[in-house]
Coordinates of C-alpha atoms in Angstrom, one line a residue:
M647 CA -13.3 6.5 -13.4
R648 CA -12.9 3.0 -14.6
D649 CA -15.2 1.3 -17.1
S650 CA -18.4 0.2 -15.3
S651 CA -18.6 -3.0 -17.2
R652 CA -15.1 -3.9 -16.1
L653 CA -16.1 -3.1 -12.6
S654 CA -19.0 -5.5 -12.6
R655 CA -16.8 -8.3 -14.1
R656 CA -14.3 -7.9 -11.3
A657 CA -17.0 -7.8 -8.7
A658 CA -18.4 -11.1 -10.2
L659 CA -15.0 -12.6 -10.0
G660 CA -14.7 -11.8 -6.3
L661 CA -18.0 -13.5 -5.6
A662 CA -17.2 -16.5 -7.8
A663 CA -14.0 -17.0 -6.0
A664 CA -15.7 -16.8 -2.6
V665 CA -18.7 -19.2 -3.1
P666 CA -17.3 -22.5 -4.3
L667 CA -14.2 -22.4 -2.1
A668 CA -16.3 -21.8 1.0
A669 CA -17.8 -25.3 0.7
A670 CA -14.3 -26.9 0.5
S671 CA -12.9 -24.9 3.4
P672 CA -15.7 -24.1 5.9
S673 CA -13.2 -22.9 8.5
Y674 CA -12.7 -19.7 6.4
A675 CA -15.4 -17.0 6.1
A676 CA -17.1 -16.9 2.8
T677 CA -16.9 -13.1 2.6
T678 CA -13.1 -12.6 3.1
I679 CA -12.5 -9.5 1.0
G680 CA -11.4 -10.5 -2.4
G681 CA -12.4 -14.1 -2.1
E682 CA -12.3 -16.8 0.5
R683 CA -9.0 -18.2 -0.6
L684 CA -7.2 -14.9 0.2
G685 CA -8.2 -15.4 3.9
R686 CA -6.2 -18.6 4.1
T687 CA -2.6 -18.7 5.5
G688 CA 0.2 -19.9 3.3
V689 CA 0.8 -19.8 -0.4
Q690 CA -2.3 -19.6 -2.7
V691 CA -1.8 -20.3 -6.4
R692 CA -3.6 -22.2 -9.1
G693 CA -2.7 -23.4 -12.5
A694 CA 0.9 -22.2 -12.4
S695 CA 4.1 -23.4 -10.7
G696 CA 7.6 -22.2 -10.3
L697 CA 7.2 -19.6 -7.6
P698 CA 10.5 -18.3 -6.2
K699 CA 11.8 -20.8 -3.7
R700 CA 13.6 -18.5 -1.3
L701 CA 10.9 -15.9 -0.4
T702 CA 11.2 -14.8 3.2
A703 CA 8.5 -12.2 3.4
R704 CA 5.8 -12.6 6.0
A705 CA 3.2 -11.7 3.4
W706 CA 3.1 -11.0 -0.4
L707 CA 0.7 -10.7 -3.3
V708 CA 0.9 -10.7 -7.1
A709 CA -2.1 -9.2 -9.0
D710 CA -3.0 -8.0 -12.5
H711 CA -3.5 -4.2 -12.4
E712 CA -6.2 -4.1 -15.2
S713 CA -8.4 -7.1 -14.3
G714 CA -7.8 -7.0 -10.5
E715 CA -7.1 -10.8 -10.6
V716 CA -4.9 -12.0 -7.8
L717 CA -2.5 -14.4 -9.4
A718 CA -0.8 -15.7 -6.2
S719 CA -0.5 -14.7 -2.6
Y720 CA 0.9 -15.6 0.8
N721 CA -0.9 -14.4 3.9
A722 CA -2.7 -11.8 1.8
H723 CA -4.8 -10.4 4.8
K724 CA -2.1 -10.8 7.5
R725 CA -2.1 -7.5 9.4
L726 CA 1.4 -6.0 9.6
A727 CA 3.0 -2.6 10.2
P728 CA 3.0 -0.9 6.8
A729 CA 5.7 1.8 7.4
S730 CA 5.7 4.4 4.6
T731 CA 3.8 2.3 2.1
L732 CA 0.8 3.8 4.0
K733 CA 1.7 7.1 2.3
M734 CA -0.1 5.6 -0.8
L735 CA -3.4 5.8 1.2
F736 CA -2.4 9.3 2.2
A737 CA -2.0 10.2 -1.5
D738 CA -5.3 8.4 -2.4
T739 CA -7.0 10.6 0.2
V740 CA -5.4 14.0 -0.2
L741 CA -3.8 14.2 -3.6
K742 CA -6.8 15.8 -5.4
K743 CA -7.6 18.3 -2.7
F744 CA -5.1 20.9 -4.0
E745 CA -3.9 22.1 -7.4
R746 CA -0.3 21.3 -8.2
T747 CA 0.6 25.0 -8.6
E748 CA -1.0 26.1 -5.3
K749 CA 1.6 27.7 -3.0
H750 CA 2.0 27.4 0.7
K751 CA 4.4 29.2 3.1
V752 CA 5.4 26.7 5.8
T753 CA 5.1 27.6 9.4
D754 CA 6.6 26.0 12.6
A755 CA 3.1 24.7 13.4
D756 CA 3.0 22.8 10.1
L757 CA 6.1 20.8 11.2
A758 CA 5.0 20.2 14.8
G759 CA 4.6 16.7 16.0
I760 CA 6.8 14.9 13.4
P761 CA 8.1 11.7 15.1
A762 CA 11.8 11.7 16.1
G763 CA 13.7 9.6 13.6
S764 CA 11.4 10.3 10.7
S765 CA 12.7 10.4 7.1
L766 CA 12.7 14.0 6.0
V767 CA 12.9 15.7 2.6
G768 CA 14.1 19.0 4.2
V769 CA 11.0 21.2 4.4
K770 CA 11.8 24.4 6.3
P771 CA 9.6 27.0 7.9
G772 CA 9.5 30.4 6.2
I773 CA 10.0 28.8 2.7
T774 CA 7.1 28.8 0.2
Y775 CA 6.6 25.5 -1.7
T776 CA 4.2 24.5 -4.4
V777 CA 1.9 21.6 -3.8
E778 CA 3.8 19.7 -6.5
Q779 CA 7.1 20.1 -4.7
L780 CA 5.5 18.9 -1.5
W781 CA 4.2 15.8 -3.2
Q782 CA 7.6 15.2 -4.7
G783 CA 8.9 15.3 -1.2
V784 CA 6.4 12.6 -0.2
F785 CA 6.9 10.3 -3.1
L786 CA 10.6 10.6 -3.8
R787 CA 12.0 11.0 -0.3
S788 CA 9.1 9.7 1.8
G789 CA 9.4 12.9 3.7
N790 CA 7.3 12.9 6.8
D791 CA 7.8 16.7 7.0
A792 CA 6.1 17.1 3.6
V793 CA 3.3 14.8 4.8
H794 CA 2.6 16.9 7.9
V795 CA 2.6 20.1 5.9
L796 CA 0.0 18.7 3.5
S797 CA -2.0 17.3 6.4
H798 CA -2.1 20.8 8.0
M799 CA -3.2 22.2 4.7
N800 CA -5.9 19.6 4.7
G801 CA -7.3 20.6 8.1
G802 CA -4.8 19.0 10.4
V803 CA -3.3 15.6 11.2
P804 CA -6.4 14.2 13.1
E805 CA -8.7 15.3 10.3
T806 CA -6.4 13.7 7.7
V807 CA -6.2 10.4 9.7
A808 CA -10.0 10.3 9.9
Q809 CA -10.3 10.9 6.1
M810 CA -7.7 8.2 5.4
Q811 CA -9.6 5.8 7.5
A812 CA -12.8 6.6 5.7
K813 CA -11.0 6.2 2.4
A814 CA -9.7 2.8 3.4
Q815 CA -13.3 1.8 4.2
D816 CA -14.4 3.0 0.8
L817 CA -11.6 1.0 -0.9
Q818 CA -12.7 -2.0 1.3
A819 CA -9.2 -2.1 2.8
L820 CA -10.6 -3.5 6.1
D821 CA -7.3 -4.8 7.4
T822 CA -6.0 -1.2 7.6
H823 CA -6.0 0.9 10.8
V824 CA -4.6 4.4 10.5
V825 CA -2.9 6.1 13.4
S826 CA -0.7 8.6 11.6
P827 CA -0.7 9.9 8.0
D828 CA 3.0 9.2 7.4
G829 CA 3.1 5.4 8.3
F830 CA 5.6 5.8 11.1
D831 CA 5.4 3.1 13.8
H832 CA 2.5 3.5 16.2
K833 CA 0.6 0.9 18.3
G834 CA -2.2 -0.5 16.2
Q835 CA -1.1 1.0 12.9
L836 CA -1.6 -1.9 10.6
S837 CA -2.3 -2.9 7.0
S838 CA -1.9 -6.0 4.8
A839 CA -0.4 -7.0 1.5
Y840 CA -3.9 -7.0 0.1
D841 CA -4.8 -3.6 1.3
L842 CA -1.5 -2.0 0.2
T843 CA -2.1 -3.4 -3.3
L844 CA -5.6 -1.9 -3.3
F845 CA -4.0 1.5 -2.4
A846 CA -1.5 1.3 -5.3
R847 CA -4.1 0.2 -7.8
H848 CA -6.4 3.0 -6.9
G849 CA -3.6 5.5 -7.0
L850 CA -2.2 4.5 -10.3
A851 CA -5.5 5.3 -12.0
D852 CA -4.6 9.0 -11.3
A853 CA -2.1 10.6 -13.6
D854 CA -0.6 12.8 -10.9
F855 CA -0.1 9.8 -8.5
R856 CA 1.4 7.8 -11.4
G857 CA 3.7 10.7 -12.4
Y858 CA 5.0 11.3 -8.9
C859 CA 5.8 7.7 -8.0
S860 CA 7.7 7.2 -11.3
T861 CA 9.8 10.3 -10.9
K862 CA 13.5 9.5 -10.3
T863 CA 14.9 13.0 -9.4
A864 CA 13.6 16.5 -8.8
D865 CA 14.9 19.9 -7.6
F866 CA 13.7 20.9 -4.2
P867 CA 13.6 24.4 -2.8
A868 CA 16.4 25.3 -0.3
G869 CA 15.4 28.9 0.2
G870 CA 15.8 32.0 -2.0
K871 CA 16.6 30.8 -5.5
K872 CA 18.6 27.8 -4.3
T873 CA 17.6 24.2 -4.8
F874 CA 19.0 20.8 -4.1
Q875 CA 18.3 17.5 -5.9
I876 CA 16.3 14.8 -4.3
Q877 CA 16.3 11.2 -5.6
N878 CA 13.5 8.6 -5.4
T879 CA 14.3 6.0 -2.6
D880 CA 12.8 3.2 -4.7
R881 CA 15.9 1.2 -5.6
L882 CA 14.2 -0.8 -8.4
L883 CA 13.4 2.5 -10.1
T884 CA 16.8 4.2 -9.6
G885 CA 19.3 1.3 -9.3
A886 CA 20.7 2.8 -6.0
W887 CA 22.8 0.6 -3.6
G888 CA 23.7 -1.8 -6.4
V889 CA 20.1 -2.9 -7.1
E890 CA 19.4 -3.6 -10.7
T891 CA 16.6 -1.5 -12.1
Y892 CA 13.6 -3.4 -13.1
D893 CA 12.6 -3.2 -16.8
G894 CA 9.2 -1.5 -17.1
L895 CA 8.9 -0.5 -13.5
I896 CA 6.4 2.3 -12.8
G897 CA 6.8 2.8 -9.0
V898 CA 5.1 2.6 -6.5
K899 CA 6.2 3.1 -2.8
N900 CA 8.7 1.6 -0.5
G901 CA 8.8 1.8 3.3
Y902 CA 11.1 1.0 6.2
T903 CA 11.2 1.5 9.9
S904 CA 13.5 -0.2 12.4
N905 CA 10.4 -1.7 14.1
A906 CA 8.4 -2.6 11.1
G907 CA 11.1 -3.7 8.7
N908 CA 10.8 -3.4 5.0
T909 CA 7.7 -3.1 2.9
F910 CA 7.3 -2.4 -0.8
T911 CA 4.6 -2.2 -3.4
G912 CA 5.8 -2.1 -7.0
A913 CA 4.1 -2.0 -10.4
A914 CA 5.6 -2.8 -13.7
T915 CA 4.4 -3.0 -17.3
R916 CA 5.6 -5.5 -20.0
D917 CA 4.0 -6.4 -23.3
G918 CA 0.9 -4.4 -22.5
R919 CA 0.4 -6.1 -19.1
T920 CA 0.8 -4.3 -15.8
L921 CA 1.4 -6.3 -12.6
L922 CA 1.3 -5.2 -9.0
V923 CA 3.4 -6.9 -6.3
T924 CA 3.4 -6.2 -2.6
V925 CA 6.1 -7.6 -0.3
M926 CA 6.0 -7.1 3.5
H927 CA 8.7 -7.8 6.1
P928 CA 11.2 -10.1 4.4
K929 CA 13.8 -11.5 6.7
S930 CA 16.6 -10.1 4.7
G931 CA 17.3 -6.4 5.3
G932 CA 18.7 -3.8 2.9
S933 CA 17.7 -4.6 -0.6
G934 CA 16.0 -7.9 0.1
V935 CA 12.5 -6.4 -0.3
Y936 CA 13.4 -5.2 -3.8
Q937 CA 14.9 -8.6 -4.8
E938 CA 11.9 -10.5 -3.7
T939 CA 9.6 -8.1 -5.5
A940 CA 11.6 -8.5 -8.7
Q941 CA 11.4 -12.3 -8.4
L942 CA 7.6 -12.2 -8.0
L943 CA 7.2 -9.8 -10.9
D944 CA 9.3 -12.1 -13.1
W945 CA 7.1 -15.0 -12.0
G946 CA 4.0 -13.0 -12.7
F947 CA 4.9 -11.9 -16.2
K948 CA 5.9 -15.5 -17.1
N949 CA 2.8 -17.1 -15.7
A950 CA 0.0 -14.5 -15.9
A951 CA -1.5 -16.1 -18.9
K952 CA -1.9 -19.5 -17.3
A953 CA -2.3 -18.7 -13.6
Q954 CA -5.9 -19.1 -12.5
P955 CA -7.0 -16.3 -10.1
V956 CA -7.2 -17.1 -6.4
G957 CA -9.1 -13.9 -5.7
T958 CA -9.6 -10.4 -6.9
L959 CA -8.8 -6.8 -5.9
V960 CA -12.2 -5.5 -5.1
D961 CA -13.5 -2.1 -6.4
P962 CA -14.2 0.9 -4.2
L963 CA -17.7 1.1 -2.9
S964 CA -18.0 4.6 -4.4
E965 CA -17.2 3.1 -7.8
G966 CA -19.7 0.3 -7.7
G967 CA -17.8 -2.3 -5.8
A968 CA -19.9 -4.9 -4.0
S969 CA -19.8 -4.5 -0.2
A970 CA -18.7 -7.3 2.1
A971 CA -22.3 -7.5 3.4
A972 CA -23.7 -7.8 -0.1
T973 CA -21.2 -10.5 -1.0
Q974 CA -22.0 -12.3 2.2
K975 CA -25.7 -12.3 1.4
A976 CA -25.1 -13.6 -2.1
A977 CA -22.8 -16.3 -0.8
K978 CA -25.5 -17.4 1.7
S979 CA -28.1 -17.5 -1.0
A980 CA -25.9 -19.5 -3.3
K981 CA -25.1 -22.0 -0.5
A982 CA -28.7 -22.3 0.4
A983 CA -29.7 -22.9 -3.2
A984 CA -27.1 -25.7 -3.3
G985 CA -28.6 -27.3 -0.2
A986 CA -25.6 -26.4 2.1
P987 CA -26.0 -24.7 5.5
A988 CA -25.3 -21.0 5.4
A989 CA -22.0 -19.9 7.0
A990 CA -21.9 -17.9 10.1
D991 CA -21.7 -14.2 9.6
G992 CA -18.1 -13.2 8.8
S993 CA -15.7 -11.1 6.7
S994 CA -12.0 -10.5 6.6
W995 CA -12.6 -9.0 10.0
G996 CA -13.9 -12.3 11.3
P997 CA -17.2 -12.5 13.2
A998 CA -17.6 -8.7 13.3
G999 CA -18.7 -8.7 9.6
G1000 CA -18.1 -6.1 7.0
A1001 CA -20.2 -3.2 8.3
A1002 CA -19.6 -3.9 12.0
G1003 CA -15.9 -4.4 11.3
A1004 CA -15.6 -1.0 9.7
A1005 CA -17.4 0.5 12.7
L1006 CA -14.9 -1.1 15.0
L1007 CA -12.0 0.1 12.9
L1008 CA -13.3 3.7 13.0
A1009 CA -13.9 3.4 16.7
G1010 CA -10.2 3.1 17.4
G1011 CA -8.8 -0.3 16.1
A1012 CA -9.4 -2.5 19.2
W1013 CA -9.2 -5.5 16.8
A1014 CA -5.7 -4.5 15.9
L1015 CA -4.5 -4.4 19.5
R1016 CA -6.1 -7.7 20.2
N1017 CA -4.3 -9.4 17.3
R1018 CA -1.0 -7.7 17.3
R1019 CA 0.4 -5.9 20.4
R1020 CA 3.6 -4.2 19.7
K1021 CA 6.1 -2.6 22.0
A1022 CA 6.2 1.2 22.2
A1023 CA 8.0 2.6 19.2
G1024 CA 10.7 4.2 21.2
G1025 CA 13.9 4.5 19.2
A1026 CA 12.2 3.6 15.9
V1027 CA 13.7 5.1 12.8
D1028 CA 11.8 5.7 9.6
D1029 CA 14.6 5.6 7.1
E1030 CA 13.8 4.7 3.5
V1031 CA 16.8 6.6 2.2
D1032 CA 19.6 4.4 3.3
D1033 CA 17.7 1.6 5.2
M1034 CA 19.7 -1.1 6.7
A1035 CA 22.0 -1.7 3.7
D1036 CA 25.1 -0.2 5.5
G1037 CA 24.0 -0.9 9.1
R1038 CA 23.4 2.8 9.8
H1039 CA 20.3 4.9 10.4
R1040 CA 20.4 8.2 8.6
R1041 CA 18.0 11.2 8.9

């Protein structure tokens, strides 16, 4: 549990960011999660310059892990397909349900319903795995087979999806609509750079999450006493495919599908400061998502001391975070005290508002289908092992 005084300071920052900016830009809702400015399109930065010039991502965000301050962003709340970065929310939801040493013998039913073209770690029916090994399969190889086994252990895929959606609501990740626990392409499965950064920040507070996402290699059961080595697919961590490892990198999670493109949330620590960067859907394939992440991390470490926050990563409701409705009420009161007309009800969901938006989300994500209708995911490949670097889909 984080320090409560720190929580209140971050909540205050979010409110402070929302109120004065609302008057300057009335076209944006005062209660956009994290501050009004994060609801704007385009680059948001204050007090610092020199952002990388050739960023091609459709959305990105740079934030300080400790304070939650958002140092710069681009389309922070733009809803995009998350691919396997959604597994961070899966871990936030399920990781503490089972002890690392608990064992489970996999059945055919545990592996039923895995989408064709999924990335797999190689879980086989009839083999007994520890929970730790299954989580290594999730974090290192982004194995949808490991995700489905853990989901069945957790009561089934539908139950796990419902729990993930409830967790997203608690984290105030209101751009996120969960359809499957593995992040594979499905109609209406969406998230945002802001939400993915929330998932990473929350997860990194847990020692197990942090340990798994920073593990480079592990031995995975192959049956009997045999094992095979698995390697983390995070190229900034391992240096695979010619990508230079990033000094101080912690993790966190990469993602790729042929329909969604590349996504990545990374965290790194230098000189006692930890930064979070999320990059979604850059135009360049292969290692482009890692290169743009590294550029934004470099910028963040160089400019963190002088950059003025453009918003904040809000705290979970269960940890004292102010709800969208409470922030909206405070913003209206502040505007009324200043003699300005109160803004119409709104949140990062738009007119639906925070509570109503969450209800819509839980009801099935109609908002997502209205805002982003995608073709059926036929032929999609979820391949974070050797994504488009060599032009081939594997696994």
